[in-house]
Amino acid sequence: LPRFTGVIAMKYLRLQKAQVLLGCTVLNRQIICSRYSSINTETAAPTTSTRRGLSASSAVVGFNCKSTTRSNSRTTTSMNRDYTTHNASLCSFVVRSASLPSPSTRCCSYQTVGHGNVDTIKRARERLSPLGDGSISLSKDDDSGIATITIQHSDRKNALSGRMMVELSDVVSDLECWSNGRGLVLQSEGDFFCSGGDLTTVSEIANPQDGLLMTTIMHDTLTRLRCLPLVSVCLVQGRALGGGAEIVTSTDFRLFTRSAEIRFVQGVMGLSTGWGGGTRLVQLVGARTALELLLTAKIVNPDDALKIGLADDLIADHAGRYELARQWLAKRVRFEPQIVQAMKRLVISARDDSVKDSREVEKTIFVSLWGAPAQLKALGKNIKH
């Protein structure tokens, strides 16, 4: 009887998945962002993927973007936060036929909160926003489709203050809605990548209640950064310590300069990884290597990082390192934005979903691109042969 009941429950959950439209969806043959709404199951295509770790009571956080007028190809967007609570059965990607509003007026998608409810995120933002200095900047180049996130707190070794944690969350939300986006470079100013959490902020929140707020928002932010529909690369110059090392693991690729080194010092500080970096580290280098790095807090230099798969390439350590990183990324995002984003979605699903769900996602993405302008243009050039 329990086995039979479990089968019925799973079938019920699969039916419920078709009732949710959340986050980035494949719409009009493009992967775009949309507002949360219910879906008419008669007109919607079958659901293809579900993010892991979301329970039936998972909540949603809403962000509304300000409309911006572009005077040139590079823009910086600020954001207003508008919190809205919804109860979603499950969070999934679907295919729909509908009209798409213009990118300049479209609002950012509602983001899933995979490690806490919306109230926890809201309280985290309220608690952390006033703490510390520093900033997180974002620039977007619509011509190349490459964005840049820069951690700016060099006088504190680019440690993240509470204020910066909230700004990083806002920046990721902005990028989730960038329809022209292809790639992202994550970098820091100066010669120190990031020393983790700013001790000024840490001393203010050194209690379990505030610790929950910080870990919840940082888990959510870095998980969403890793799942962006953009191909991301982290440019690591100087040292990345503790939380800084965890940030390094949140991109698709990592480029190390010769001065770079990474060290998971959480154990030395009497802690474990708190920003999701432990899980990502295991996925990147394997359980045995990850355990050794976490238990020994050993320094990983560029050559060792390359050997164990933590670094993807080494670049020269000079003033032009950002341009080198940008060129490295540009070679990997040369296709049309919808193609690049589709490939990223496919890989995310293969990494995080079951094999069965991943195959459905792959099929759905393929159908969304078949006969679309990019394919027709390629066919017209007869470039296959």
Coordinates of C-alpha atoms in Angstrom, one line a residue:
L1 CA 0.0 0.0 0.0
P2 CA 2.7 2.6 0.8
R3 CA 4.4 1.8 -2.5
F4 CA 1.2 2.3 -4.4
T5 CA 0.5 5.5 -2.5
G6 CA 3.9 6.8 -3.4
V7 CA 3.4 6.2 -7.1
I8 CA 0.1 8.0 -7.0
A9 CA 1.7 11.0 -5.2
M10 CA 4.5 11.2 -7.8
K11 CA 2.0 11.3 -10.6
Y12 CA 0.0 14.0 -8.9
L13 CA 3.2 16.1 -8.5
R14 CA 4.0 15.7 -12.2
L15 CA 0.5 17.0 -13.0
Q16 CA 1.0 19.9 -10.6
K17 CA 4.2 20.9 -12.4
A18 CA 2.3 22.0 -15.4
Q19 CA 0.5 24.6 -13.4
V20 CA 3.5 26.9 -12.7
L21 CA 5.2 29.4 -14.9
L22 CA 8.2 30.7 -13.0
G23 CA 11.5 32.4 -13.9
C24 CA 13.1 32.0 -17.3
T25 CA 11.0 30.1 -19.8
V26 CA 11.2 29.2 -23.5
L27 CA 8.7 31.6 -25.1
N28 CA 8.3 32.4 -28.8
R29 CA 11.4 30.3 -29.6
Q30 CA 13.5 32.4 -27.2
I31 CA 14.5 31.8 -23.6
I32 CA 13.2 34.9 -21.8
C33 CA 12.0 35.9 -18.4
S34 CA 8.4 36.4 -17.4
R35 CA 6.2 37.1 -14.4
Y36 CA 4.9 34.4 -12.3
S37 CA 1.5 33.2 -13.3
S38 CA -0.6 30.1 -13.5
I39 CA -0.7 28.2 -16.8
N40 CA -3.7 26.8 -18.6
T41 CA -2.8 23.1 -18.9
E42 CA -4.8 22.8 -22.1
T43 CA -2.6 25.3 -24.0
A44 CA 0.8 24.8 -22.3
A45 CA 3.2 22.2 -23.4
P46 CA 4.3 19.5 -21.0
T47 CA 6.7 20.6 -18.3
T48 CA 10.2 19.7 -19.0
S49 CA 12.4 20.4 -16.0
T50 CA 12.2 21.0 -12.2
R51 CA 14.8 22.7 -10.1
R52 CA 16.1 20.5 -7.3
G53 CA 15.5 21.2 -3.7
L54 CA 12.1 23.0 -4.0
S55 CA 9.4 21.7 -1.8
A56 CA 5.6 22.1 -2.3
S57 CA 5.8 25.2 -0.1
S58 CA 8.6 26.9 -1.9
A59 CA 8.2 30.6 -2.1
V60 CA 9.1 33.2 -4.7
V61 CA 10.8 36.6 -4.5
G62 CA 9.8 39.3 -7.0
F63 CA 12.0 41.9 -8.5
N64 CA 10.9 44.8 -10.6
C65 CA 13.5 46.4 -12.9
K66 CA 13.6 50.1 -13.7
S67 CA 13.3 50.9 -17.3
T68 CA 16.5 52.3 -18.7
T69 CA 17.3 54.5 -21.6
R70 CA 20.5 53.4 -23.4
S71 CA 22.7 56.2 -24.6
N72 CA 25.3 53.7 -25.8
S73 CA 25.8 50.0 -25.9
R74 CA 27.1 49.7 -22.3
T75 CA 24.6 50.3 -19.6
T76 CA 24.4 50.0 -15.9
T77 CA 21.0 49.2 -14.3
S78 CA 19.9 49.9 -10.8
M79 CA 16.9 48.1 -9.3
N80 CA 13.9 48.5 -7.1
R81 CA 12.9 45.6 -5.0
D82 CA 9.3 44.6 -4.8
Y83 CA 8.6 41.6 -2.6
T84 CA 5.6 39.4 -3.5
T85 CA 4.8 36.1 -1.8
H86 CA 3.4 33.3 -3.9
N87 CA 2.9 29.6 -3.1
A88 CA 4.1 27.4 -6.0
S89 CA 3.7 23.7 -6.2
L90 CA 7.0 23.2 -8.1
C91 CA 9.2 25.5 -10.1
S92 CA 9.7 24.5 -13.7
F93 CA 10.4 25.5 -17.3
V94 CA 7.6 25.3 -19.9
V95 CA 7.0 26.1 -23.5
R96 CA 4.2 28.5 -24.4
S97 CA 2.9 30.5 -27.4
A98 CA 2.3 34.1 -26.4
S99 CA 3.3 37.6 -27.3
L100 CA 6.4 39.0 -25.7
P101 CA 6.6 42.5 -24.3
S102 CA 9.5 44.7 -25.3
P103 CA 12.7 44.1 -23.3
S104 CA 12.8 47.7 -22.1
T105 CA 9.4 47.4 -20.4
R106 CA 9.5 43.8 -19.3
C107 CA 9.9 43.2 -15.6
C108 CA 12.4 40.8 -14.1
S109 CA 11.3 37.3 -13.4
Y110 CA 10.3 36.1 -10.0
Q111 CA 13.2 34.2 -8.6
T112 CA 13.0 30.9 -6.7
V113 CA 14.2 30.7 -3.2
G114 CA 15.7 27.3 -3.0
H115 CA 17.1 27.5 0.5
G116 CA 14.5 29.4 2.5
N117 CA 11.2 31.1 2.2
V118 CA 10.5 34.6 1.0
D119 CA 10.2 35.9 4.5
T120 CA 13.7 34.8 5.3
I121 CA 15.1 36.4 2.2
K122 CA 13.3 39.6 2.9
R123 CA 14.5 39.7 6.5
A124 CA 18.0 39.0 5.3
R125 CA 17.9 42.0 3.0
E126 CA 16.6 44.3 5.7
R127 CA 19.2 43.1 8.1
L128 CA 22.2 43.1 5.8
S129 CA 21.6 46.2 3.7
P130 CA 22.8 48.8 6.2
L131 CA 25.9 46.9 7.1
G132 CA 29.3 47.9 5.7
D133 CA 30.6 49.7 2.7
G134 CA 31.8 48.6 -0.8
S135 CA 29.7 47.9 -3.8
I136 CA 29.0 45.5 -6.6
S137 CA 28.9 47.0 -10.1
L138 CA 27.3 45.7 -13.2
S139 CA 27.9 46.7 -16.8
K140 CA 26.2 45.2 -19.9
D141 CA 27.4 45.4 -23.5
D142 CA 24.5 44.8 -25.8
D143 CA 26.7 44.6 -28.9
S144 CA 28.8 41.7 -27.6
G145 CA 26.3 40.3 -25.2
I146 CA 28.9 40.2 -22.4
A147 CA 28.3 41.6 -19.0
T148 CA 30.8 42.3 -16.2
I149 CA 30.3 42.1 -12.5
T150 CA 33.0 43.8 -10.4
I151 CA 33.5 43.4 -6.7
Q152 CA 34.6 46.8 -5.4
H153 CA 35.9 46.9 -1.8
S154 CA 39.7 46.9 -2.3
D155 CA 40.5 48.6 1.0
R156 CA 39.0 45.6 2.8
K157 CA 40.6 43.0 0.4
N158 CA 37.3 42.9 -1.5
A159 CA 35.5 41.3 1.4
L160 CA 31.7 41.3 1.0
S161 CA 29.8 43.5 3.4
G162 CA 26.1 43.0 4.1
R163 CA 25.3 45.8 1.7
M164 CA 27.3 44.1 -1.0
M165 CA 25.6 40.8 -0.5
V166 CA 22.2 42.4 -1.2
E167 CA 23.6 44.3 -4.2
L168 CA 25.0 41.0 -5.6
S169 CA 21.5 39.5 -5.3
D170 CA 20.1 42.5 -7.3
V171 CA 22.7 42.2 -10.0
V172 CA 22.0 38.5 -10.6
S173 CA 18.3 39.3 -10.8
D174 CA 19.0 41.9 -13.5
L175 CA 21.0 39.5 -15.5
E176 CA 18.3 36.8 -15.4
C177 CA 16.2 39.1 -17.6
W178 CA 18.8 40.2 -20.1
S179 CA 17.5 38.9 -23.4
N180 CA 20.6 40.0 -25.4
G181 CA 23.0 38.3 -22.9
R182 CA 25.5 35.7 -23.9
G183 CA 28.3 35.8 -21.3
L184 CA 29.4 37.2 -18.0
V185 CA 32.8 38.0 -16.5
L186 CA 33.0 38.1 -12.7
Q187 CA 36.1 40.0 -11.4
S188 CA 37.3 42.1 -8.6
E189 CA 39.2 45.4 -8.5
G190 CA 42.8 45.5 -7.3
D191 CA 45.1 42.6 -6.7
F192 CA 43.1 40.6 -4.2
F193 CA 40.1 38.7 -5.5
C194 CA 38.0 38.3 -2.3
S195 CA 38.6 37.5 1.3
G196 CA 35.1 36.3 2.0
G197 CA 32.8 38.1 4.4
D198 CA 33.7 41.5 5.7
L199 CA 34.7 41.1 9.4
T200 CA 32.8 44.4 10.2
T201 CA 29.6 42.7 9.0
V202 CA 30.5 39.3 10.4
S203 CA 30.9 40.8 13.9
E204 CA 27.5 42.4 13.7
I205 CA 25.7 39.2 12.8
A206 CA 27.7 36.6 14.8
N207 CA 24.6 34.8 16.1
P208 CA 22.7 31.8 14.7
Q209 CA 19.6 33.8 13.8
D210 CA 21.5 36.3 11.6
G211 CA 23.8 33.5 10.4
L212 CA 20.7 31.8 8.9
L213 CA 19.7 35.0 7.2
M214 CA 23.2 35.5 5.6
T215 CA 23.6 31.9 4.5
T216 CA 20.1 31.8 3.0
I217 CA 20.5 34.9 0.8
M218 CA 24.1 34.0 -0.3
H219 CA 23.0 30.4 -1.1
D220 CA 20.2 31.7 -3.2
T221 CA 22.3 34.4 -4.9
L222 CA 25.2 32.2 -5.9
T223 CA 22.9 29.3 -7.0
R224 CA 21.0 31.7 -9.3
L225 CA 24.3 33.1 -10.6
R226 CA 25.5 29.6 -11.5
C227 CA 22.1 29.0 -13.2
L228 CA 22.1 32.2 -15.2
P229 CA 21.3 31.6 -18.9
L230 CA 24.7 33.2 -19.6
V231 CA 28.1 31.5 -19.9
S232 CA 30.0 32.8 -17.0
V233 CA 33.7 33.0 -16.2
C234 CA 35.5 34.1 -13.0
L235 CA 38.7 36.0 -13.4
V236 CA 40.8 35.2 -10.3
Q237 CA 43.7 37.5 -9.5
G238 CA 45.4 37.4 -6.2
R239 CA 43.9 35.5 -3.3
A240 CA 40.4 34.0 -2.9
L241 CA 39.9 33.0 0.7
G242 CA 36.9 31.5 2.5
G243 CA 33.7 32.9 1.1
G244 CA 35.8 34.3 -1.8
A245 CA 36.8 30.8 -2.7
E246 CA 33.1 29.8 -2.7
I247 CA 32.3 32.7 -5.1
V248 CA 34.9 31.4 -7.5
T249 CA 33.0 28.1 -7.7
S250 CA 29.8 29.8 -8.8
T251 CA 30.7 30.4 -12.4
D252 CA 30.9 28.0 -15.4
F253 CA 34.6 28.6 -16.0
R254 CA 37.5 29.9 -14.0
L255 CA 40.6 31.8 -15.3
F256 CA 43.6 32.1 -12.9
T257 CA 46.4 34.6 -13.2
R258 CA 49.9 33.6 -12.0
S259 CA 49.3 35.5 -8.8
A260 CA 46.0 33.7 -8.0
E261 CA 45.6 31.3 -5.2
I262 CA 42.5 29.8 -3.7
R263 CA 42.1 28.6 -0.1
F264 CA 39.1 27.2 1.8
V265 CA 39.8 28.6 5.3
Q266 CA 36.4 28.0 6.8
G267 CA 37.7 25.3 9.1
V268 CA 40.4 27.6 10.4
M269 CA 37.6 30.1 11.3
G270 CA 35.6 27.4 13.1
L271 CA 33.1 27.1 10.4
S272 CA 32.0 25.1 7.3
T273 CA 31.2 26.5 3.9
G274 CA 28.2 28.7 4.2
W275 CA 27.6 30.0 0.7
G276 CA 27.0 26.7 -1.2
G277 CA 30.7 26.4 -2.2
G278 CA 31.2 23.0 -0.6
T279 CA 28.6 21.4 -2.8
R280 CA 29.9 23.1 -5.9
L281 CA 33.5 22.2 -5.0
V282 CA 32.5 18.5 -4.9
Q283 CA 30.9 18.8 -8.3
L284 CA 34.0 20.5 -9.7
V285 CA 36.8 18.4 -8.3
G286 CA 35.2 15.3 -6.9
A287 CA 34.5 14.3 -3.3
R288 CA 38.0 13.1 -2.3
T289 CA 39.8 16.2 -3.5
A290 CA 37.1 18.5 -2.1
L291 CA 37.3 16.9 1.3
E292 CA 41.1 17.3 1.3
L293 CA 40.9 21.0 0.4
L294 CA 38.3 21.6 3.1
L295 CA 40.0 19.7 5.8
T296 CA 43.6 21.0 5.2
A297 CA 42.8 24.6 4.1
K298 CA 45.8 24.1 1.8
I299 CA 46.7 26.8 -0.7
V300 CA 45.9 25.9 -4.3
N301 CA 48.2 27.6 -6.7
P302 CA 47.3 28.1 -10.4
D303 CA 49.1 25.0 -11.6
D304 CA 47.5 22.8 -9.0
A305 CA 44.1 24.4 -9.7
L306 CA 44.5 23.5 -13.4
K307 CA 45.6 20.0 -12.6
I308 CA 42.6 19.2 -10.3
G309 CA 40.0 20.9 -12.6
L310 CA 39.4 24.0 -10.5
A311 CA 40.9 26.3 -13.1
D312 CA 40.1 26.1 -16.8
D313 CA 43.0 28.2 -18.1
L314 CA 45.8 30.5 -17.0
I315 CA 46.2 34.0 -18.3
A316 CA 48.9 36.7 -17.9
D317 CA 48.9 38.7 -14.8
H318 CA 49.0 42.4 -15.9
A319 CA 46.7 45.3 -16.4
G320 CA 45.1 43.8 -19.5
R321 CA 43.9 40.7 -17.8
Y322 CA 40.3 41.7 -18.0
E323 CA 40.5 42.1 -21.8
L324 CA 42.2 38.7 -22.1
A325 CA 39.4 37.1 -20.0
R326 CA 36.8 38.8 -22.2
Q327 CA 38.4 37.6 -25.4
W328 CA 38.6 34.1 -23.9
L329 CA 34.9 34.2 -23.2
A330 CA 34.0 35.8 -26.5
K331 CA 35.3 32.7 -28.4
R332 CA 32.8 30.6 -26.5
V333 CA 29.7 32.8 -26.9
R334 CA 29.8 33.6 -30.6
F335 CA 26.4 32.1 -31.5
E336 CA 23.1 34.1 -31.3
P337 CA 21.9 34.8 -27.7
Q338 CA 19.0 32.4 -27.9
I339 CA 21.4 29.6 -29.0
V340 CA 24.0 30.3 -26.3
Q341 CA 21.2 30.5 -23.6
A342 CA 19.6 27.3 -24.9
M343 CA 22.9 25.4 -24.6
K344 CA 23.4 26.7 -21.1
R345 CA 19.9 25.6 -20.1
L346 CA 20.5 22.2 -21.6
V347 CA 23.7 21.8 -19.5
I348 CA 22.1 23.0 -16.3
S349 CA 19.3 20.5 -16.7
A350 CA 21.8 17.7 -17.4
R351 CA 23.8 18.6 -14.3
D352 CA 20.9 19.2 -11.9
D353 CA 18.0 17.1 -13.1
S354 CA 17.3 13.4 -13.5
V355 CA 18.4 11.8 -16.8
K356 CA 14.7 11.5 -17.8
D357 CA 13.9 15.1 -17.1
S358 CA 17.1 16.3 -18.8
R359 CA 16.2 14.4 -22.0
E360 CA 12.8 16.1 -22.0
V361 CA 14.4 19.5 -21.6
E362 CA 16.9 18.8 -24.4
K363 CA 14.0 17.8 -26.7
T364 CA 11.9 20.8 -25.8
I365 CA 14.8 23.2 -26.3
F366 CA 15.5 21.7 -29.7
V367 CA 11.9 22.1 -30.8
S368 CA 11.9 25.7 -29.7
L369 CA 14.8 26.4 -32.0
W370 CA 13.8 24.3 -35.0
G371 CA 12.6 26.5 -37.8
A372 CA 13.5 29.7 -35.8
P373 CA 15.4 32.6 -37.5
A374 CA 18.8 31.4 -36.5
Q375 CA 18.3 28.0 -38.1
L376 CA 16.7 29.4 -41.2
K377 CA 19.6 31.9 -41.6
A378 CA 22.1 29.1 -41.4
L379 CA 20.2 27.0 -43.9
G380 CA 20.1 30.0 -46.3
K381 CA 23.9 30.1 -46.2
N382 CA 24.3 26.4 -46.8
I383 CA 27.1 26.4 -44.2
K384 CA 26.7 22.8 -43.0
H385 CA 28.9 21.3 -45.7

